[in-house]
Amino acid sequence: MKNYFLLAMCLISFYAFAQQPATTSNNVATALQQKEQLIAASLVKDVPFKNIGPTIMSGRVVDLAVNPSNPTEFYVGYASGGVWHTKNNGTTFTPVLDSSLTQNVGSLAVDWTKNTIWVGTGEVNASRSSYAGIGVLKSNDSGKTWENMGLTDSHHISKIIINPNNANEVVIAAVGHLYSTNDERGVYKTMDGGKTWTQTLFVNNQSGIIEMDADPKNFNLMYASSWDKDRKAWDFRGSGTGSAIYKSIDGGGSWTKVSTPNSGFPTGEGVGRIGLAVVDANIVYAIHDNQARRDGGKQTQKGDELSKEQFKTMTSSQFLALDDKKLNAYLKNNGFQEKYRADNVKSMVRGGTVKPVDLAKYLEDANSMLFDTPVIGTEVYKSTDGGKTWAKTHEGFLDGIYYSYGYYFGKIHVDPSNKDGIYIYGVPILKSKDGGKTFTSISANNVHADHHALWINPNMPGHLINGNDGGVNISYDDGENWIKNNASSVGQFYAINVDNEEPYNVYGGLQDNGVWVGAHTNEENPGWKQNGKYPFEFIMGGDGMQIQIDNRDSNVVYTGFQFGNYFRLNRKTDEQTYIQPKHELGDSPYRFNWQTPILLSSHNQDILYLGGNKLMRSMNQGTDWTAISPDVTNGGKQGNVAYGTISSFDESTFQFGLLYTGSDDGIVQVTRNGGSDWQNITGTLPKDLWVSRVIASQHKKERVYVALNGYRWDDFTSYVYMSDNYGATWTAISNNLPMSPVNVIREDPSNENVLYLGTDNGAYVSFNRGKSWEAFNNGLPAVAVHDLVVQQRDKDLVVGTHGRSIYIADISLVQQISEANMSNLMLAEISNQRASRRWGSTGFNQYGDVYEPSEKLQVYTPVAGKAEILVNNENGKELKSWSVNLNKGFNIIDYNLSVSEKGKKQLERDGSGAFQADNGTFYLTKGTYEILIKTAGKSTKQALVLE
């Protein structure tokens, strides 16, 4: 019986903690092929998407490749925004990876003699949105086309080194999977330009190669560092015995470990991420994120102030003896609610309702625990004997560089003209001129924190190009002053929303770049530098999160930053009120997701909901809160990342208090009475997956949609479900979706059959509630789509991407499509336009470009073929006609509002006339006209009004 019991317990333990299976590289390859096929046949592949920026805050840079003979030309790799090229020192950039199947970048290398570009896909910084790549990409035509050269299961590639004397000899460092173990990691080498690869270094299935560097004068001499890590949704171990330094003297063909126990470099469980910089045959530097604990534990509180740690061991009698003034200072300085002051807290301790330790637990949310970890942190080491021995370059701790998230950084650089000139970075960027003994900051007000890339000009000391979470900066005086070079639209948006102003505004929260708002009509150009006002406005710092706008007064905005730190803003009066819900003293602290969801009730705009591990409701704009649910998650897991939290929730527009919640550990619940009781409706849904969206239908009270996301298991399956009975039963609606984690699903507000969906590599639409899906493509690259919003009045689909900022598409015709009318020829309504005498002229600038008007005619045709376009007057008389070839589905026909010679004469007979512009073209004048389209025996028409 005892043996049976032990076996049962082992099975329970196995199933409780078993790793979800990672998606195989073969399945990923098949999914990418399916997406290409879906795009080719898609009815919506020609629906145009317009990028509206913003660009000023940029996004996370991961690598730089600079032309050594002309440093005004370089490539920039963005974590999830692709590769961009400049030939004018960063004044303008052009994206060159858009024709590929990913925008996720880990590393770059360029053979400048042949303009061959290598891209190692998949960011290596191990963040929450470090997306997996699809292997090694190579372009022989400066980025016009790309070929996948393999290593497709490596997921994240950290370094590419090309032999300067033989471009076919390339060495690559692969980190491997982020959330699962795998064998395709380590160092790989090719001698035939990537046709075949040989794995030359493998440590183990959870330790990949995070950094690799070669002697600038000897390709055969290389060093590589392995990184032993294990990331889960609830925990991140960023160090281990598999982390080490290796050396090769045959161009990466074979390797020897040099960070041995007697070498002077740390070994063991505390060895974290390591960065390397090779100077010559003897000298090599290493930067190390030492995760070993500091001797003596946490630092004590300065002065005689009370600290959180003191309460953890304090007895009740000691607590009651505390000076009230000191206790009140602690309570006030640490943000305790007003009701918790010395006298009443002491009463609670006397009565036994709380204990002294509760005053420490009250503060221990996910964010504070992350920053309280007492590790050694940043260290710099140097070897002067080719890696045989190592010595730390500095005394004491290098605080204020990595803080507690050294996994996110890990680079060191040496000035090619000064072996003692080194540069390191984490949150700040620092330089040393004495070989790492002392450091000074070269950060600046116009340089974003969190640095990931640096290039040092070997021919011009002091010329630096830096890449960080806020884009690109250039210095010509060794960091004394910096130029900001953010012309690329690469913002990493977590969430977006819109208001109903005229024109409407788009709001968005970004990774490490706060919350911004601007008009949807924005077109990025440098003209704002002349008038001094950028079209988008910064309204909140930190990692920008979700936004809710009061529909009675758009000046009232609710937004915030990571881990549930939300505010009520009044943009008219510049008031800012902190509104995060606080648990009661003595209760367990609330758990807040990194992206804590919020929602204003559609039934009453004073009612605000916020999700922790419980659903909170405020009846007075966030001033006071009540938990209206128990813990609606699986209860969390032991780890250093907030987990067991509400990741999405929604309220029905049909009924106040009909609410659904979804958690990051896979639980979906519903209440039909405002929280009085809750029902777990997870049912047959796949278990343990992140609920990325739960959406209550706007068209049917009983209907609800759920999207699940397996990214944090390296499971890239598309999980999408619908229920028509409040979640009692579920129907999968992913059907023909190519495999990719799903981040968002939205209903169209005017057509219940139309659904929009965003995944980690694109956006889709369904015209039949998920029975089949069509892929958007025109202007929208294969980028992670994190959020979708429909602006109902203007009939726009607004797309928030995590890597390429914000896109907008006119969906007025898309909204009209249904299974019943898909065989019809349709032309979208044409917005009124104002006639202008500026058409066809250069205006006041006689040397400028001619201004050509444009009317984008949206046409849907059930069959491909030639179509005739006619422009007629009100009486049906022809003014212009021409033919175009239309694809099956949606098409855009660009009409420049001109008339033919025949049409000009007809208008003269009508008495209205056409005017001849400076360019010789005759244009329509004020009046009402008809656009008629004919194809395959069908016709459709719409009025064109020029005011």
mmCIF file with all atom_site columns, C-alpha atoms in Angstrom, residues 261-433:
data_model
loop_
_atom_site.group_PDB
_atom_site.id
_atom_site.type_symbol
_atom_site.label_atom_id
_atom_site.label_alt_id
_atom_site.label_comp_id
_atom_site.label_asym_id
_atom_site.label_entity_id
_atom_site.label_seq_id
_atom_site.pdbx_PDB_ins_code
_atom_site.Cartn_x
_atom_site.Cartn_y
_atom_site.Cartn_z
_atom_site.occupancy
_atom_site.B_iso_or_equiv
_atom_site.pdbx_formal_charge
_atom_site.auth_seq_id
_atom_site.auth_comp_id
_atom_site.auth_asym_id
_atom_site.auth_atom_id
_atom_site.pdbx_PDB_model_num
ATOM 1   C CA . PRO A 1 261 ? 37.492 26.521 -10.385 1.00 0.00 ? 261 PRO A CA 1
ATOM 2   C CA . ASN A 1 262 ? 41.157 27.585 -10.147 1.00 0.00 ? 262 ASN A CA 1
ATOM 3   C CA . SER A 1 263 ? 41.014 30.264 -12.852 1.00 0.00 ? 263 SER A CA 1
ATOM 4   C CA . GLY A 1 264 ? 39.824 33.105 -10.669 1.00 0.00 ? 264 GLY A CA 1
ATOM 5   C CA . PHE A 1 265 ? 36.526 33.438 -12.526 1.00 0.00 ? 265 PHE A CA 1
ATOM 6   C CA . PRO A 1 266 ? 33.379 32.510 -10.553 1.00 0.00 ? 266 PRO A CA 1
ATOM 7   C CA . THR A 1 267 ? 31.969 29.004 -10.953 1.00 0.00 ? 267 THR A CA 1
ATOM 8   C CA . GLY A 1 268 ? 28.917 27.236 -9.586  1.00 0.00 ? 268 GLY A CA 1
ATOM 9   C CA . GLU A 1 269 ? 25.207 27.919 -9.184  1.00 0.00 ? 269 GLU A CA 1
ATOM 10  C CA . GLY A 1 270 ? 25.562 31.718 -9.010  1.00 0.00 ? 270 GLY A CA 1
ATOM 11  C CA . VAL A 1 271 ? 27.193 32.202 -12.416 1.00 0.00 ? 271 VAL A CA 1
ATOM 12  C CA . GLY A 1 272 ? 24.786 34.192 -14.578 1.00 0.00 ? 272 GLY A CA 1
ATOM 13  C CA . ARG A 1 273 ? 24.979 35.881 -17.956 1.00 0.00 ? 273 ARG A CA 1
ATOM 14  C CA . ILE A 1 274 ? 28.509 36.657 -19.187 1.00 0.00 ? 274 ILE A CA 1
ATOM 15  C CA . GLY A 1 275 ? 29.608 39.169 -21.809 1.00 0.00 ? 275 GLY A CA 1
ATOM 16  C CA . LEU A 1 276 ? 33.016 39.098 -23.530 1.00 0.00 ? 276 LEU A CA 1
ATOM 17  C CA . ALA A 1 277 ? 35.402 41.461 -25.324 1.00 0.00 ? 277 ALA A CA 1
ATOM 18  C CA . VAL A 1 278 ? 38.651 40.221 -26.847 1.00 0.00 ? 278 VAL A CA 1
ATOM 19  C CA . VAL A 1 279 ? 41.520 42.721 -27.125 1.00 0.00 ? 279 VAL A CA 1
ATOM 20  C CA . ASP A 1 280 ? 44.364 40.578 -28.461 1.00 0.00 ? 280 ASP A CA 1
ATOM 21  C CA . ALA A 1 281 ? 46.027 37.206 -28.023 1.00 0.00 ? 281 ALA A CA 1
ATOM 22  C CA . ASN A 1 282 ? 46.451 37.758 -24.287 1.00 0.00 ? 282 ASN A CA 1
ATOM 23  C CA . ILE A 1 283 ? 43.882 40.254 -23.040 1.00 0.00 ? 283 ILE A CA 1
ATOM 24  C CA . VAL A 1 284 ? 40.182 39.525 -22.774 1.00 0.00 ? 284 VAL A CA 1
ATOM 25  C CA . TYR A 1 285 ? 37.516 41.190 -20.616 1.00 0.00 ? 285 TYR A CA 1
ATOM 26  C CA . ALA A 1 286 ? 34.349 39.640 -19.210 1.00 0.00 ? 286 ALA A CA 1
ATOM 27  C CA . ILE A 1 287 ? 31.303 41.206 -17.590 1.00 0.00 ? 287 ILE A CA 1
ATOM 28  C CA . HIS A 1 288 ? 29.372 38.922 -15.287 1.00 0.00 ? 288 HIS A CA 1
ATOM 29  C CA . ASP A 1 289 ? 25.930 39.002 -13.689 1.00 0.00 ? 289 ASP A CA 1
ATOM 30  C CA . ASN A 1 290 ? 26.861 37.278 -10.425 1.00 0.00 ? 290 ASN A CA 1
ATOM 31  C CA . GLN A 1 291 ? 23.709 35.825 -8.903  1.00 0.00 ? 291 GLN A CA 1
ATOM 32  C CA . ALA A 1 292 ? 25.444 34.569 -5.761  1.00 0.00 ? 292 ALA A CA 1
ATOM 33  C CA . ARG A 1 293 ? 24.231 36.168 -2.537  1.00 0.00 ? 293 ARG A CA 1
ATOM 34  C CA . ARG A 1 294 ? 26.185 38.974 -0.946  1.00 0.00 ? 294 ARG A CA 1
ATOM 35  C CA . ASP A 1 295 ? 27.868 38.289 2.361   1.00 0.00 ? 295 ASP A CA 1
ATOM 36  C CA . GLY A 1 296 ? 25.851 39.722 5.229   1.00 0.00 ? 296 GLY A CA 1
ATOM 37  C CA . GLY A 1 297 ? 22.502 39.622 3.422   1.00 0.00 ? 297 GLY A CA 1
ATOM 38  C CA . LYS A 1 298 ? 20.469 42.752 2.810   1.00 0.00 ? 298 LYS A CA 1
ATOM 39  C CA . GLN A 1 299 ? 21.742 46.152 3.696   1.00 0.00 ? 299 GLN A CA 1
ATOM 40  C CA . THR A 1 300 ? 20.219 47.669 6.794   1.00 0.00 ? 300 THR A CA 1
ATOM 41  C CA . GLN A 1 301 ? 18.110 50.779 6.834   1.00 0.00 ? 301 GLN A CA 1
ATOM 42  C CA . LYS A 1 302 ? 20.002 54.037 7.108   1.00 0.00 ? 302 LYS A CA 1
ATOM 43  C CA . GLY A 1 303 ? 19.717 56.047 10.306  1.00 0.00 ? 303 GLY A CA 1
ATOM 44  C CA . ASP A 1 304 ? 17.136 55.063 12.886  1.00 0.00 ? 304 ASP A CA 1
ATOM 45  C CA . GLU A 1 305 ? 14.245 54.614 10.429  1.00 0.00 ? 305 GLU A CA 1
ATOM 46  C CA . LEU A 1 306 ? 12.212 51.440 10.631  1.00 0.00 ? 306 LEU A CA 1
ATOM 47  C CA . SER A 1 307 ? 12.789 48.921 7.840   1.00 0.00 ? 307 SER A CA 1
ATOM 48  C CA . LYS A 1 308 ? 10.607 46.210 6.400   1.00 0.00 ? 308 LYS A CA 1
ATOM 49  C CA . GLU A 1 309 ? 13.079 43.515 7.475   1.00 0.00 ? 309 GLU A CA 1
ATOM 50  C CA . GLN A 1 310 ? 12.777 44.465 11.168  1.00 0.00 ? 310 GLN A CA 1
ATOM 51  C CA . PHE A 1 311 ? 9.071  43.588 11.226  1.00 0.00 ? 311 PHE A CA 1
ATOM 52  C CA . LYS A 1 312 ? 9.759  40.044 9.989   1.00 0.00 ? 312 LYS A CA 1
ATOM 53  C CA . THR A 1 313 ? 11.346 39.057 13.330  1.00 0.00 ? 313 THR A CA 1
ATOM 54  C CA . MET A 1 314 ? 9.656  41.551 15.664  1.00 0.00 ? 314 MET A CA 1
ATOM 55  C CA . THR A 1 315 ? 7.502  40.280 18.527  1.00 0.00 ? 315 THR A CA 1
ATOM 56  C CA . SER A 1 316 ? 4.150  41.813 19.408  1.00 0.00 ? 316 SER A CA 1
ATOM 57  C CA . SER A 1 317 ? 5.512  43.319 22.603  1.00 0.00 ? 317 SER A CA 1
ATOM 58  C CA . GLN A 1 318 ? 8.427  44.903 20.723  1.00 0.00 ? 318 GLN A CA 1
ATOM 59  C CA . PHE A 1 319 ? 5.989  46.293 18.166  1.00 0.00 ? 319 PHE A CA 1
ATOM 60  C CA . LEU A 1 320 ? 3.728  47.815 20.796  1.00 0.00 ? 320 LEU A CA 1
ATOM 61  C CA . ALA A 1 321 ? 6.772  49.531 22.330  1.00 0.00 ? 321 ALA A CA 1
ATOM 62  C CA . LEU A 1 322 ? 7.661  51.318 19.082  1.00 0.00 ? 322 LEU A CA 1
ATOM 63  C CA . ASP A 1 323 ? 7.619  55.095 18.997  1.00 0.00 ? 323 ASP A CA 1
ATOM 64  C CA . ASP A 1 324 ? 4.389  56.231 17.303  1.00 0.00 ? 324 ASP A CA 1
ATOM 65  C CA . LYS A 1 325 ? 6.215  58.911 15.333  1.00 0.00 ? 325 LYS A CA 1
ATOM 66  C CA . LYS A 1 326 ? 8.644  56.388 13.852  1.00 0.00 ? 326 LYS A CA 1
ATOM 67  C CA . LEU A 1 327 ? 5.861  53.935 13.087  1.00 0.00 ? 327 LEU A CA 1
ATOM 68  C CA . ASN A 1 328 ? 3.749  56.606 11.383  1.00 0.00 ? 328 ASN A CA 1
ATOM 69  C CA . ALA A 1 329 ? 6.753  57.638 9.285   1.00 0.00 ? 329 ALA A CA 1
ATOM 70  C CA . TYR A 1 330 ? 7.165  54.033 8.129   1.00 0.00 ? 330 TYR A CA 1
ATOM 71  C CA . LEU A 1 331 ? 3.471  53.668 7.324   1.00 0.00 ? 331 LEU A CA 1
ATOM 72  C CA . LYS A 1 332 ? 3.285  56.958 5.453   1.00 0.00 ? 332 LYS A CA 1
ATOM 73  C CA . ASN A 1 333 ? 6.569  56.614 3.547   1.00 0.00 ? 333 ASN A CA 1
ATOM 74  C CA . ASN A 1 334 ? 5.637  53.133 2.348   1.00 0.00 ? 334 ASN A CA 1
ATOM 75  C CA . GLY A 1 335 ? 2.207  54.038 1.021   1.00 0.00 ? 335 GLY A CA 1
ATOM 76  C CA . PHE A 1 336 ? -0.024 52.351 3.596   1.00 0.00 ? 336 PHE A CA 1
ATOM 77  C CA . GLN A 1 337 ? -3.670 53.390 3.354   1.00 0.00 ? 337 GLN A CA 1
ATOM 78  C CA . GLU A 1 338 ? -4.679 56.394 5.462   1.00 0.00 ? 338 GLU A CA 1
ATOM 79  C CA . LYS A 1 339 ? -6.640 54.201 7.844   1.00 0.00 ? 339 LYS A CA 1
ATOM 80  C CA . TYR A 1 340 ? -3.430 52.446 8.885   1.00 0.00 ? 340 TYR A CA 1
ATOM 81  C CA . ARG A 1 341 ? -1.692 54.735 11.376  1.00 0.00 ? 341 ARG A CA 1
ATOM 82  C CA . ALA A 1 342 ? 0.216  53.966 14.576  1.00 0.00 ? 342 ALA A CA 1
ATOM 83  C CA . ASP A 1 343 ? -2.681 54.002 17.032  1.00 0.00 ? 343 ASP A CA 1
ATOM 84  C CA . ASN A 1 344 ? -5.107 51.792 15.141  1.00 0.00 ? 344 ASN A CA 1
ATOM 85  C CA . VAL A 1 345 ? -2.419 49.397 13.853  1.00 0.00 ? 345 VAL A CA 1
ATOM 86  C CA . LYS A 1 346 ? -1.245 48.866 17.430  1.00 0.00 ? 346 LYS A CA 1
ATOM 87  C CA . SER A 1 347 ? -4.853 48.187 18.385  1.00 0.00 ? 347 SER A CA 1
ATOM 88  C CA . MET A 1 348 ? -5.027 45.545 15.661  1.00 0.00 ? 348 MET A CA 1
ATOM 89  C CA . VAL A 1 349 ? -1.833 43.912 16.970  1.00 0.00 ? 349 VAL A CA 1
ATOM 90  C CA . ARG A 1 350 ? -3.154 43.958 20.563  1.00 0.00 ? 350 ARG A CA 1
ATOM 91  C CA . GLY A 1 351 ? -6.349 42.346 19.373  1.00 0.00 ? 351 GLY A CA 1
ATOM 92  C CA . GLY A 1 352 ? -4.470 39.688 17.414  1.00 0.00 ? 352 GLY A CA 1
ATOM 93  C CA . THR A 1 353 ? -6.045 40.493 14.044  1.00 0.00 ? 353 THR A CA 1
ATOM 94  C CA . VAL A 1 354 ? -2.637 41.288 12.570  1.00 0.00 ? 354 VAL A CA 1
ATOM 95  C CA . LYS A 1 355 ? 0.967  40.444 13.427  1.00 0.00 ? 355 LYS A CA 1
ATOM 96  C CA . PRO A 1 356 ? 4.081  42.637 13.086  1.00 0.00 ? 356 PRO A CA 1
ATOM 97  C CA . VAL A 1 357 ? 5.253  40.568 10.123  1.00 0.00 ? 357 VAL A CA 1
ATOM 98  C CA . ASP A 1 358 ? 2.147  41.708 8.241   1.00 0.00 ? 358 ASP A CA 1
ATOM 99  C CA . LEU A 1 359 ? 3.675  45.194 7.978   1.00 0.00 ? 359 LEU A CA 1
ATOM 100 C CA . ALA A 1 360 ? 6.469  43.651 5.922   1.00 0.00 ? 360 ALA A CA 1
ATOM 101 C CA . LYS A 1 361 ? 4.208  41.368 3.873   1.00 0.00 ? 361 LYS A CA 1
ATOM 102 C CA . TYR A 1 362 ? 1.997  44.338 3.035   1.00 0.00 ? 362 TYR A CA 1
ATOM 103 C CA . LEU A 1 363 ? 4.803  45.738 0.866   1.00 0.00 ? 363 LEU A CA 1
ATOM 104 C CA . GLU A 1 364 ? 5.939  42.530 -0.797  1.00 0.00 ? 364 GLU A CA 1
ATOM 105 C CA . ASP A 1 365 ? 4.337  42.635 -4.204  1.00 0.00 ? 365 ASP A CA 1
ATOM 106 C CA . ALA A 1 366 ? 6.038  41.183 -7.272  1.00 0.00 ? 366 ALA A CA 1
ATOM 107 C CA . ASN A 1 367 ? 7.851  44.404 -8.077  1.00 0.00 ? 367 ASN A CA 1
ATOM 108 C CA . SER A 1 368 ? 9.363  45.003 -4.638  1.00 0.00 ? 368 SER A CA 1
ATOM 109 C CA . MET A 1 369 ? 10.446 41.372 -4.305  1.00 0.00 ? 369 MET A CA 1
ATOM 110 C CA . LEU A 1 370 ? 12.236 41.629 -7.638  1.00 0.00 ? 370 LEU A CA 1
ATOM 111 C CA . PHE A 1 371 ? 14.274 44.628 -6.568  1.00 0.00 ? 371 PHE A CA 1
ATOM 112 C CA . ASP A 1 372 ? 14.939 43.397 -3.015  1.00 0.00 ? 372 ASP A CA 1
ATOM 113 C CA . THR A 1 373 ? 17.031 40.406 -4.122  1.00 0.00 ? 373 THR A CA 1
ATOM 114 C CA . PRO A 1 374 ? 20.491 40.774 -2.496  1.00 0.00 ? 374 PRO A CA 1
ATOM 115 C CA . VAL A 1 375 ? 22.820 39.382 -5.187  1.00 0.00 ? 375 VAL A CA 1
ATOM 116 C CA . ILE A 1 376 ? 26.385 40.416 -5.956  1.00 0.00 ? 376 ILE A CA 1
ATOM 117 C CA . GLY A 1 377 ? 25.350 41.711 -9.375  1.00 0.00 ? 377 GLY A CA 1
ATOM 118 C CA . THR A 1 378 ? 27.622 43.296 -11.974 1.00 0.00 ? 378 THR A CA 1
ATOM 119 C CA . GLU A 1 379 ? 31.285 42.324 -12.027 1.00 0.00 ? 379 GLU A CA 1
ATOM 120 C CA . VAL A 1 380 ? 34.078 42.973 -14.541 1.00 0.00 ? 380 VAL A CA 1
ATOM 121 C CA . TYR A 1 381 ? 36.943 40.510 -14.954 1.00 0.00 ? 381 TYR A CA 1
ATOM 122 C CA . LYS A 1 382 ? 40.123 40.631 -17.009 1.00 0.00 ? 382 LYS A CA 1
ATOM 123 C CA . SER A 1 383 ? 42.544 37.994 -18.217 1.00 0.00 ? 383 SER A CA 1
ATOM 124 C CA . THR A 1 384 ? 46.033 38.907 -19.414 1.00 0.00 ? 384 THR A CA 1
ATOM 125 C CA . ASP A 1 385 ? 47.186 35.391 -20.214 1.00 0.00 ? 385 ASP A CA 1
ATOM 126 C CA . GLY A 1 386 ? 44.690 34.250 -22.812 1.00 0.00 ? 386 GLY A CA 1
ATOM 127 C CA . GLY A 1 387 ? 41.986 33.156 -20.375 1.00 0.00 ? 387 GLY A CA 1
ATOM 128 C CA . LYS A 1 388 ? 44.104 30.964 -18.097 1.00 0.00 ? 388 LYS A CA 1
ATOM 129 C CA . THR A 1 389 ? 43.551 33.215 -15.090 1.00 0.00 ? 389 THR A CA 1
ATOM 130 C CA . TRP A 1 390 ? 41.096 35.969 -14.328 1.00 0.00 ? 390 TRP A CA 1
ATOM 131 C CA . ALA A 1 391 ? 41.018 38.864 -11.873 1.00 0.00 ? 391 ALA A CA 1
ATOM 132 C CA . LYS A 1 392 ? 38.305 41.331 -10.973 1.00 0.00 ? 392 LYS A CA 1
ATOM 133 C CA . THR A 1 393 ? 39.196 44.810 -12.236 1.00 0.00 ? 393 THR A CA 1
ATOM 134 C CA . HIS A 1 394 ? 37.489 46.770 -9.456  1.00 0.00 ? 394 HIS A CA 1
ATOM 135 C CA . GLU A 1 395 ? 37.010 46.881 -5.716  1.00 0.00 ? 395 GLU A CA 1
ATOM 136 C CA . GLY A 1 396 ? 33.596 46.491 -4.102  1.00 0.00 ? 396 GLY A CA 1
ATOM 137 C CA . PHE A 1 397 ? 30.210 46.202 -5.779  1.00 0.00 ? 397 PHE A CA 1
ATOM 138 C CA . LEU A 1 398 ? 29.182 47.832 -9.051  1.00 0.00 ? 398 LEU A CA 1
ATOM 139 C CA . ASP A 1 399 ? 25.700 48.827 -7.883  1.00 0.00 ? 399 ASP A CA 1
ATOM 140 C CA . GLY A 1 400 ? 23.183 50.727 -9.974  1.00 0.00 ? 400 GLY A CA 1
ATOM 141 C CA . ILE A 1 401 ? 24.019 48.960 -13.260 1.00 0.00 ? 401 ILE A CA 1
ATOM 142 C CA . TYR A 1 402 ? 22.115 45.670 -13.460 1.00 0.00 ? 402 TYR A CA 1
ATOM 143 C CA . TYR A 1 403 ? 19.972 46.059 -10.338 1.00 0.00 ? 403 TYR A CA 1
ATOM 144 C CA . SER A 1 404 ? 18.244 42.674 -10.061 1.00 0.00 ? 404 SER A CA 1
ATOM 145 C CA . TYR A 1 405 ? 17.687 41.936 -13.740 1.00 0.00 ? 405 TYR A CA 1
ATOM 146 C CA . GLY A 1 406 ? 21.146 41.297 -15.127 1.00 0.00 ? 406 GLY A CA 1
ATOM 147 C CA . TYR A 1 407 ? 19.642 38.691 -17.461 1.00 0.00 ? 407 TYR A CA 1
ATOM 148 C CA . TYR A 1 408 ? 18.435 41.609 -19.592 1.00 0.00 ? 408 TYR A CA 1
ATOM 149 C CA . PHE A 1 409 ? 21.940 42.950 -20.237 1.00 0.00 ? 409 PHE A CA 1
ATOM 150 C CA . GLY A 1 410 ? 25.420 41.474 -20.563 1.00 0.00 ? 410 GLY A CA 1
ATOM 151 C CA . LYS A 1 411 ? 27.762 43.297 -22.966 1.00 0.00 ? 411 LYS A CA 1
ATOM 152 C CA . ILE A 1 412 ? 31.250 44.759 -22.605 1.00 0.00 ? 412 ILE A CA 1
ATOM 153 C CA . HIS A 1 413 ? 33.287 46.583 -25.254 1.00 0.00 ? 413 HIS A CA 1
ATOM 154 C CA . VAL A 1 414 ? 36.904 47.692 -25.619 1.00 0.00 ? 414 VAL A CA 1
ATOM 155 C CA . ASP A 1 415 ? 38.024 50.805 -27.471 1.00 0.00 ? 415 ASP A CA 1
ATOM 156 C CA . PRO A 1 416 ? 40.078 49.512 -30.458 1.00 0.00 ? 416 PRO A CA 1
ATOM 157 C CA . SER A 1 417 ? 42.502 52.404 -29.929 1.00 0.00 ? 417 SER A CA 1
ATOM 158 C CA . ASN A 1 418 ? 42.896 51.948 -26.151 1.00 0.00 ? 418 ASN A CA 1
ATOM 159 C CA . LYS A 1 419 ? 43.103 48.552 -24.480 1.00 0.00 ? 419 LYS A CA 1
ATOM 160 C CA . ASP A 1 420 ? 42.246 50.180 -21.130 1.00 0.00 ? 420 ASP A CA 1
ATOM 161 C CA . GLY A 1 421 ? 39.184 51.967 -22.515 1.00 0.00 ? 421 GLY A CA 1
ATOM 162 C CA . ILE A 1 422 ? 36.186 49.786 -21.787 1.00 0.00 ? 422 ILE A CA 1
ATOM 163 C CA . TYR A 1 423 ? 32.444 50.358 -21.913 1.00 0.00 ? 423 TYR A CA 1
ATOM 164 C CA . ILE A 1 424 ? 29.796 48.496 -19.947 1.00 0.00 ? 424 ILE A CA 1
ATOM 165 C CA . TYR A 1 425 ? 26.077 49.040 -19.573 1.00 0.00 ? 425 TYR A CA 1
ATOM 166 C CA . GLY A 1 426 ? 22.860 47.934 -18.025 1.00 0.00 ? 426 GLY A CA 1
ATOM 167 C CA . VAL A 1 427 ? 20.371 50.565 -16.933 1.00 0.00 ? 427 VAL A CA 1
ATOM 168 C CA . PRO A 1 428 ? 23.065 53.279 -17.381 1.00 0.00 ? 428 PRO A CA 1
ATOM 169 C CA . ILE A 1 429 ? 26.008 53.259 -19.812 1.00 0.00 ? 429 ILE A CA 1
ATOM 170 C CA . LEU A 1 430 ? 29.489 53.669 -18.300 1.00 0.00 ? 430 LEU A CA 1
ATOM 171 C CA . LYS A 1 431 ? 33.079 54.008 -19.488 1.00 0.00 ? 431 LYS A CA 1
ATOM 172 C CA . SER A 1 432 ? 36.429 53.341 -17.895 1.00 0.00 ? 432 SER A CA 1
ATOM 173 C CA . LYS A 1 433 ? 39.822 54.605 -19.003 1.00 0.00 ? 433 LYS A CA 1
#
